[in-house]
Amino acid sequence: MRAAVGVAAVIGFPIALAGSAGYLYAGWNQPRLPEWSFGYVYLPAMAGIVVASVLLAPLGAAAAHKWPVKWLKRIFGVMLLVFATRMLWTLS
């Protein structure tokens, strides 16, 4: 589990960068986008995500090293269930 957290931390940034580049390209000349948008990337939201990530990443890394693997797995499982339930709920 700790190795998975480490790998996710390393590859998370390139994945986010590639995804952002794709949304920027896909929405580049789209009409009626809000101000402060580059393509489909809304800069104030991106800034909030960046700030929260930079501030909270050390806390997450510390928790991953301190908490027992059993609890990390349970928390991850609960989060997956919550996200999946929310996704299914919004589809209906």
Coordinates of N, CA, C and O in Angstrom, one line a residue:
M1 N 0.8 -1.2 0.0 CA 0.0 0.0 0.0 C 0.9 1.3 0.0 O 0.6 2.2 -0.7
R2 N 1.9 1.2 0.8 CA 2.8 2.4 0.8 C 3.5 2.6 -0.5 O 3.7 3.7 -0.9
A3 N 3.9 1.5 -1.1 CA 4.5 1.6 -2.5 C 3.5 2.2 -3.5 O 3.9 3.0 -4.3
A4 N 2.2 1.8 -3.4 CA 1.2 2.4 -4.3 C 1.0 3.9 -4.0 O 0.9 4.6 -5.0
V5 N 1.1 4.3 -2.8 CA 1.0 5.8 -2.5 C 2.2 6.5 -3.1 O 2.0 7.6 -3.7
G6 N 3.4 5.9 -3.0 CA 4.6 6.5 -3.5 C 4.5 6.6 -5.1 O 4.8 7.7 -5.6
V7 N 4.1 5.5 -5.7 CA 4.0 5.5 -7.2 C 2.9 6.6 -7.6 O 3.1 7.3 -8.6
A8 N 1.8 6.6 -6.9 CA 0.8 7.5 -7.3 C 1.2 9.0 -7.2 O 0.9 9.8 -8.0
A9 N 2.0 9.2 -6.1 CA 2.6 10.6 -6.0 C 3.5 11.0 -7.1 O 3.5 12.1 -7.6
V10 N 4.3 10.0 -7.6 CA 5.3 10.3 -8.6 C 4.6 10.5 -10.0 O 4.9 11.4 -10.7
I11 N 3.6 9.7 -10.3 CA 3.0 9.8 -11.6 C 1.8 10.7 -11.7 O 1.3 11.0 -12.8
G12 N 1.3 11.2 -10.5 CA 0.1 12.0 -10.5 C 0.3 13.3 -11.3 O -0.5 13.8 -12.0
F13 N 1.5 14.0 -11.1 CA 1.7 15.2 -11.8 C 1.8 15.1 -13.3 O 1.1 15.9 -14.0
P14 N 2.5 14.1 -13.9 CA 2.5 14.0 -15.4 C 1.1 13.7 -15.9 O 0.8 14.1 -17.0
I15 N 0.4 12.9 -15.2 CA -1.0 12.6 -15.6 C -1.9 13.8 -15.6 O -2.6 14.1 -16.6
A16 N -1.8 14.6 -14.6 CA -2.5 15.9 -14.5 C -2.1 16.8 -15.6 O -2.9 17.5 -16.2
L17 N -0.8 16.9 -15.9 CA -0.3 17.8 -16.9 C -0.8 17.4 -18.3 O -1.3 18.2 -19.0
A18 N -0.8 16.1 -18.6 CA -1.3 15.6 -19.9 C -2.8 15.8 -20.0 O -3.3 16.2 -21.0
G19 N -3.5 15.6 -18.9 CA -5.0 15.8 -19.0 C -5.3 17.2 -19.2 O -6.2 17.6 -20.0
S20 N -4.6 18.1 -18.5 CA -4.8 19.6 -18.6 C -4.5 20.0 -20.0 O -5.2 20.8 -20.6
A21 N -3.4 19.5 -20.6 CA -3.1 19.9 -22.0 C -4.1 19.4 -22.9 O -4.5 20.1 -23.9
G22 N -4.7 18.2 -22.7 CA -5.8 17.8 -23.6 C -7.0 18.6 -23.5 O -7.6 19.0 -24.5
Y23 N -7.4 19.0 -22.3 CA -8.6 19.9 -22.1 C -8.3 21.3 -22.7 O -9.2 21.9 -23.2
L24 N -7.1 21.8 -22.5 CA -6.7 23.1 -23.1 C -6.8 23.0 -24.6 O -7.4 23.9 -25.2
Y25 N -6.3 22.0 -25.2 CA -6.4 21.8 -26.7 C -7.8 21.6 -27.2 O -8.2 22.3 -28.2
A26 N -8.6 20.8 -26.5 CA -9.9 20.5 -27.0 C -10.8 21.7 -26.9 O -11.8 21.8 -27.7
G27 N -10.6 22.6 -26.0 CA -11.5 23.7 -25.8 C -11.0 25.0 -26.2 O -11.5 26.1 -25.9
W28 N -9.8 25.0 -27.0 CA -9.1 26.2 -27.3 C -10.0 27.3 -27.9 O -10.0 28.4 -27.5
N29 N -10.7 27.0 -29.0 CA -11.5 28.0 -29.7 C -13.0 27.9 -29.5 O -13.8 28.3 -30.3
Q30 N -13.4 27.4 -28.4 CA -14.8 27.2 -28.1 C -15.4 28.5 -27.6 O -14.8 29.2 -26.8
P31 N -16.6 28.8 -28.2 CA -17.2 30.0 -27.8 C -17.9 29.9 -26.4 O -18.1 28.8 -25.9
R32 N -18.2 31.0 -25.8 CA -19.0 31.1 -24.5 C -18.3 30.4 -23.3 O -19.0 30.0 -22.5
L33 N -17.0 30.4 -23.3 CA -16.4 29.9 -22.1 C -16.2 31.1 -21.1 O -16.1 32.2 -21.5
P34 N -16.2 30.8 -19.8 CA -16.1 31.9 -18.8 C -14.7 32.6 -19.0 O -13.8 32.1 -19.5
E35 N -14.7 33.8 -18.4 CA -13.4 34.5 -18.4 C -12.4 33.7 -17.5 O -12.9 32.9 -16.7
W36 N -11.2 33.9 -17.7 CA -10.1 33.2 -17.0 C -10.0 31.7 -17.4 O -9.6 30.9 -16.6
S37 N -10.5 31.4 -18.6 CA -10.4 30.0 -19.1 C -9.4 30.0 -20.2 O -9.4 30.8 -21.1
F38 N -8.6 28.9 -20.2 CA -7.8 28.6 -21.4 C -8.3 27.2 -21.8 O -8.1 26.2 -21.2
G39 N -9.0 27.2 -23.0 CA -9.7 26.0 -23.4 C -10.7 25.7 -22.3 O -11.4 26.5 -21.8
Y40 N -10.7 24.4 -22.0 CA -11.6 24.0 -20.9 C -11.0 24.0 -19.5 O -11.5 23.4 -18.6
V41 N -9.9 24.6 -19.4 CA -9.2 24.8 -18.1 C -9.5 26.1 -17.5 O -9.2 27.2 -18.0
Y42 N -10.2 26.1 -16.4 CA -10.7 27.3 -15.7 C -9.6 27.6 -14.6 O -9.4 26.9 -13.6
L43 N -8.9 28.7 -14.8 CA -7.7 29.0 -14.0 C -7.9 29.2 -12.5 O -7.1 28.7 -11.7
P44 N -9.0 29.8 -12.1 CA -9.2 29.9 -10.6 C -9.4 28.5 -10.0 O -8.9 28.3 -8.9
A45 N -10.1 27.6 -10.7 CA -10.3 26.3 -10.1 C -9.0 25.6 -10.1 O -8.6 24.9 -9.1
M46 N -8.2 25.7 -11.1 CA -6.9 25.1 -11.2 C -6.0 25.6 -10.1 O -5.3 24.8 -9.4
A47 N -6.0 26.9 -9.8 CA -5.2 27.5 -8.8 C -5.6 26.9 -7.4 O -4.8 26.6 -6.6
G48 N -6.9 26.8 -7.2 CA -7.4 26.2 -5.9 C -6.9 24.7 -5.7 O -6.5 24.3 -4.6
I49 N -7.0 24.0 -6.8 CA -6.5 22.6 -6.7 C -5.0 22.5 -6.5 O -4.6 21.7 -5.7
V50 N -4.3 23.4 -7.1 CA -2.8 23.4 -7.0 C -2.5 23.7 -5.5 O -1.6 23.1 -4.9
V51 N -3.1 24.8 -5.0 CA -2.8 25.2 -3.6 C -3.1 24.1 -2.6 O -2.3 23.8 -1.7
A52 N -4.3 23.6 -2.8 CA -4.7 22.5 -1.8 C -3.8 21.3 -1.9 O -3.4 20.7 -0.9
S53 N -3.4 20.9 -3.1 CA -2.5 19.8 -3.3 C -1.2 20.0 -2.7 O -0.6 19.1 -2.0
V54 N -0.6 21.2 -2.9 CA 0.7 21.5 -2.3 C 0.7 21.5 -0.8 O 1.6 21.0 -0.1
L55 N -0.4 22.1 -0.3 CA -0.5 22.2 1.2 C -0.8 20.8 1.9 O -0.3 20.6 3.0
L56 N -1.6 20.0 1.2 CA -2.1 18.8 1.8 C -1.3 17.5 1.5 O -1.4 16.5 2.2
A57 N -0.4 17.6 0.4 CA 0.4 16.4 0.1 C 1.3 16.0 1.2 O 1.4 14.7 1.4
P58 N 2.0 16.8 1.9 CA 2.8 16.4 3.0 C 2.0 15.7 4.1 O 2.5 14.7 4.7
L59 N 0.8 16.2 4.3 CA 0.0 15.5 5.4 C -0.4 14.1 4.9 O -0.4 13.2 5.7
G60 N -0.8 13.9 3.6 CA -1.1 12.6 3.1 C 0.1 11.7 3.1 O -0.1 10.5 3.5
A61 N 1.2 12.2 2.8 CA 2.4 11.3 2.8 C 2.8 10.9 4.2 O 3.1 9.7 4.5
A62 N 2.7 11.8 5.2 CA 2.9 11.5 6.6 C 1.9 10.5 7.1 O 2.3 9.5 7.8
A63 N 0.6 10.6 6.7 CA -0.4 9.7 7.2 C -0.1 8.3 6.6 O -0.3 7.3 7.3
A64 N 0.3 8.3 5.3 CA 0.6 7.0 4.7 C 1.7 6.2 5.4 O 1.7 5.0 5.3
H65 N 2.6 7.0 5.9 CA 3.8 6.3 6.6 C 3.5 6.0 8.1 O 4.1 5.0 8.6
K66 N 2.5 6.7 8.7 CA 2.3 6.5 10.1 C 1.1 5.5 10.4 O 1.2 4.8 11.3
W67 N 0.1 5.6 9.5 CA -1.1 4.7 9.8 C -0.8 3.3 9.4 O -0.1 3.0 8.4
P68 N -1.5 2.4 10.0 CA -1.4 0.9 9.6 C -2.0 0.7 8.2 O -2.9 1.4 7.8
V69 N -1.3 -0.2 7.5 CA -1.8 -0.5 6.1 C -3.3 -0.9 6.1 O -4.0 -0.6 5.2
K70 N -3.7 -1.6 7.1 CA -5.1 -2.1 7.2 C -6.0 -0.9 7.2 O -7.0 -0.9 6.4
W71 N -5.7 0.2 7.9 CA -6.6 1.3 7.9 C -6.5 2.1 6.6 O -7.5 2.7 6.1
L72 N -5.3 2.2 6.0 CA -5.2 2.8 4.7 C -6.1 2.1 3.6 O -6.7 2.8 2.8
K73 N -6.1 0.8 3.7 CA -6.9 0.1 2.7 C -8.4 0.3 2.9 O -9.1 0.5 2.0
R74 N -8.8 0.4 4.2 CA -10.2 0.6 4.5 C -10.6 2.0 4.1 O -11.7 2.2 3.5
I75 N -9.8 3.0 4.4 CA -10.1 4.4 4.0 C -10.2 4.5 2.5 O -11.1 5.1 1.9
F76 N -9.3 3.9 1.8 CA -9.3 3.9 0.3 C -10.5 3.2 -0.2 O -11.2 3.8 -1.1
G77 N -10.9 2.1 0.4 CA -12.1 1.4 -0.1 C -13.4 2.2 0.1 O -14.2 2.3 -0.7
V78 N -13.5 2.9 1.3 CA -14.6 3.7 1.6 C -14.7 4.9 0.6 O -15.8 5.2 0.1
M79 N -13.5 5.5 0.3 CA -13.5 6.6 -0.6 C -14.0 6.1 -2.0 O -14.7 6.8 -2.7
L80 N -13.5 5.0 -2.4 CA -13.9 4.4 -3.7 C -15.5 4.2 -3.8 O -16.1 4.5 -4.8
L81 N -16.0 3.7 -2.7 CA -17.4 3.4 -2.6 C -18.2 4.7 -2.7 O -19.2 4.9 -3.4
V82 N -17.7 5.8 -2.0 CA -18.4 7.0 -2.0 C -18.4 7.7 -3.4 O -19.4 8.1 -3.9
F83 N -17.2 7.6 -4.0 CA -17.1 8.2 -5.3 C -18.0 7.5 -6.3 O -18.6 8.1 -7.2
A84 N -17.9 6.1 -6.3 CA -18.7 5.3 -7.2 C -20.2 5.6 -7.0 O -21.0 5.7 -8.0
T85 N -20.6 5.7 -5.7 CA -22.1 5.9 -5.5 C -22.5 7.3 -6.0 O -23.5 7.4 -6.6
R86 N -21.6 8.3 -5.8 CA -21.9 9.6 -6.3 C -22.0 9.6 -7.8 O -22.9 10.2 -8.4
M87 N -21.1 8.9 -8.5 CA -21.1 8.9 -9.9 C -22.4 8.2 -10.4 O -23.1 8.6 -11.4
L88 N -22.8 7.1 -9.8 CA -24.0 6.4 -10.2 C -25.2 7.2 -9.9 O -26.2 7.2 -10.7
W89 N -25.2 8.0 -8.8 CA -26.3 8.8 -8.4 C -26.6 9.9 -9.4 O -27.7 10.2 -9.8
T90 N -25.5 10.5 -9.9 CA -25.6 11.6 -10.9 C -26.0 11.1 -12.2 O -26.5 11.9 -13.0
L91 N -25.8 9.9 -12.6 CA -26.2 9.3 -13.9 C -27.7 9.1 -13.9 O -28.3 9.2 -15.0
S92 N -28.3 8.9 -12.8 CA -29.7 8.6 -12.8 C -30.6 9.8 -12.7 O -30.2 10.9 -12.6

